[in-house]
Amino acid sequence: MPALVLLGAQWGDEGKGKATDLLGGSVDYVVRYQGGNNAGHTVVVGDQKYALHLLPSGILSPGCTPVIGNGVVVDPSVLFSELNGLNDRGVDTSKLLISGNAHVITPYNVTVDKVTERFLGKRKIGTTGRGIGPTYADKINRVGIRIQDLYDESILTQKVEAALDGKNQLLTKVFNRRAIEVGQVVEELLGYADRLKPYVADTVLVLNQALEQDKVVLFEGGQGTLLDIDHGTYPFVTSSNPTAGGACTGAGVGPTKISRVIGILKAYTTRVGSGPFPTELFDEDGEALRRIGGERGVTTGRDRRCGWFDAVIARYATRVNGLTDFFLTKLDVLTGWEQIPVCVAYEIDGRRVEELPYSQTDFHHAKPVYEYLPGWSEDITKAKSFSDLPKNAQDYVKALEEMSGAPISAIGVGPGRDETIEVNSFL
Ligand code: IMP
């Protein structure tokens, strides 16, 4: 009964799409359990490149049922444009299932995200501006709109009224914006109901029944461990739980059902938006990682901040997620450096610290302590097995594995579907 969780071990953008897609052929269900269209996966199939934001990447594998779980926040207009884009390219999307309990990102949630960031000024989080945080805030405040509400106009109207009562006061009196009309929002949301209907399902029941029937279910995390609202670099985080526990609450599956937790780990580190990042580079090495790694956001088009591999973070990800394996991505990007620095610990106010400090102040003061590993210059993109890699690349992988606390079971050596070395099978 394999139930696998696949999640980002750093700050997101580790190349999850490639990993999920690699497994997609043998997986019956691919489930998103948190986040929304703030995520961005690039999946390359043959000579085709797909950028997905909200849909699980399993949508590209014909035998696989893609599921949007209850923990996800859904912007219907984005969902439809993503579906249309795939349909235009001949991808069948009819098997998609969406939880009726998933929350809807309303137009006012997007407005609140943008005005809040503007008012935070220099202290802004650097959100994707997609309304993610305000939608989760409404959920926790119990004034959220769920997909199932679109099928009861009276309830929907009452809920939109409740949500807008306070927000309109804020928008008009604090943010100097026009009030949002209840009727207009209700009309827009009702306009999505018919097209959504065939996809809406009791996904908790479907997934648990699938597991009872020994189907393979893959839970795909958006963002990454360090962007987790509880375990990340708060407040510079997203508003959900990408960590492994989020798969249970965000899909309605008990922890005893999860058999494997795979952390996707980039061979160096990137981050988008504000917040601390000890190994960040501001020199030509950082620029080279960005250029060679194509480190530009799939969702926002923003340049990603780039830095060397940070083993302290990888160890932390192993701990908070109970990782059983790593999938190391983008090893090929490091080809050509004579030596590669790897952060093995931090120096904080004169002390050497081996583990991620829980104090935000300490983390802001953390300076990387580097070990220098010998690099390689051979092209590794054609490597099919671990032994095809040059010795120094093998040693780099083994060193990362030792420092990070879980076996590296797959290695990405290029963006294509077949440019992956499988060391141990995930299934
Ligand atoms: P939000 O998720 O739009 O609220 O943004 C909160 C923070 O998470 C910002 O720093 C974003 O740049 C970051 N973030 C959100 N989604 C992703 C992602 O998929 N990859 C990397 N960073 C992300």
Short mmCIF file of N, CA and C and ligand atoms in Angstrom, two decimals, residues 11-13 38-40 113 125-129 132-133 223 227 237-239 272-274 302, ligand 1:
data_model
loop_
_atom_site.label_atom_id
_atom_site.label_comp_id
_atom_site.label_asym_id
_atom_site.label_seq_id
_atom_site.Cartn_x
_atom_site.Cartn_y
_atom_site.Cartn_z
N TRP A 11 13.60 25.82 0.09
CA TRP A 11 12.60 26.90 0.03
C TRP A 11 11.71 26.78 -1.21
N GLY A 12 11.48 25.58 -1.69
CA GLY A 12 10.65 25.41 -2.88
C GLY A 12 11.49 25.48 -4.15
N ASP A 13 10.85 25.18 -5.28
CA ASP A 13 11.52 25.24 -6.59
C ASP A 13 12.68 24.26 -6.70
N ASN A 38 0.22 29.56 -6.17
CA ASN A 38 1.52 30.17 -5.86
C ASN A 38 2.65 29.22 -6.25
N ALA A 39 2.32 27.95 -6.41
CA ALA A 39 3.34 26.96 -6.76
C ALA A 39 3.65 27.05 -8.26
N GLY A 40 4.71 26.43 -8.64
CA GLY A 40 5.04 26.38 -10.07
C GLY A 40 5.90 25.18 -10.34
N ASP A 113 -4.32 40.57 -0.55
CA ASP A 113 -2.91 40.16 -0.62
C ASP A 113 -2.06 41.32 -1.16
N ILE A 125 6.48 40.56 2.67
CA ILE A 125 6.88 39.15 2.65
C ILE A 125 7.41 38.78 1.26
N GLY A 126 6.97 39.55 0.25
CA GLY A 126 7.33 39.17 -1.12
C GLY A 126 6.44 38.03 -1.60
N THR A 127 5.15 38.10 -1.29
CA THR A 127 4.24 37.01 -1.68
C THR A 127 4.10 36.96 -3.19
N THR A 128 3.48 35.91 -3.68
CA THR A 128 3.25 35.80 -5.12
C THR A 128 2.06 36.66 -5.55
N GLY A 129 1.35 37.25 -4.59
CA GLY A 129 0.23 38.14 -4.92
C GLY A 129 -0.98 37.39 -5.45
N ILE A 132 -3.12 33.87 -1.64
CA ILE A 132 -2.98 32.63 -0.86
C ILE A 132 -3.17 32.89 0.64
N GLY A 133 -2.35 33.79 1.19
CA GLY A 133 -2.40 34.06 2.64
C GLY A 133 -3.79 34.52 3.09
N GLN A 223 5.56 24.46 -2.72
CA GLN A 223 6.57 25.22 -1.95
C GLN A 223 7.61 24.29 -1.32
N LEU A 227 9.39 27.02 3.88
CA LEU A 227 8.30 27.97 3.66
C LEU A 227 7.06 27.54 4.44
N VAL A 237 7.26 33.07 5.01
CA VAL A 237 6.79 31.72 4.70
C VAL A 237 5.49 31.82 3.91
N THR A 238 5.01 30.69 3.45
CA THR A 238 3.68 30.67 2.85
C THR A 238 2.69 30.33 3.97
N SER A 239 1.39 30.34 3.66
CA SER A 239 0.40 30.23 4.74
C SER A 239 -0.18 28.83 4.88
N VAL A 272 12.86 32.49 -3.21
CA VAL A 272 12.17 33.64 -3.83
C VAL A 272 11.53 34.44 -2.70
N GLY A 273 11.45 35.74 -2.87
CA GLY A 273 10.81 36.56 -1.84
C GLY A 273 11.81 36.92 -0.74
N SER A 274 11.27 37.53 0.33
CA SER A 274 12.14 38.04 1.40
C SER A 274 12.50 36.95 2.39
N ARG A 302 9.95 36.12 -11.27
CA ARG A 302 11.00 36.82 -10.51
C ARG A 302 12.30 36.01 -10.53
P1 IMP B 1 2.61 33.31 -0.85
O1 IMP B 1 2.65 31.82 -0.83
O2 IMP B 1 2.18 33.88 -2.17
O3 IMP B 1 1.83 33.88 0.30
O4 IMP B 1 4.11 33.84 -0.64
C1 IMP B 1 4.80 33.67 0.58
C2 IMP B 1 6.27 33.35 0.34
O5 IMP B 1 6.39 32.05 -0.22
C3 IMP B 1 6.98 34.30 -0.63
O6 IMP B 1 8.33 34.45 -0.21
C4 IMP B 1 6.93 33.54 -1.95
O7 IMP B 1 7.96 33.94 -2.84
C5 IMP B 1 7.13 32.12 -1.45
N1 IMP B 1 6.57 31.11 -2.35
C6 IMP B 1 5.28 30.80 -2.54
N2 IMP B 1 5.15 29.80 -3.42
C7 IMP B 1 6.39 29.44 -3.78
C8 IMP B 1 6.92 28.42 -4.64
O8 IMP B 1 6.21 27.60 -5.24
N3 IMP B 1 8.26 28.37 -4.73
C9 IMP B 1 9.08 29.21 -4.05
N4 IMP B 1 8.64 30.16 -3.24
C10 IMP B 1 7.30 30.28 -3.11
#
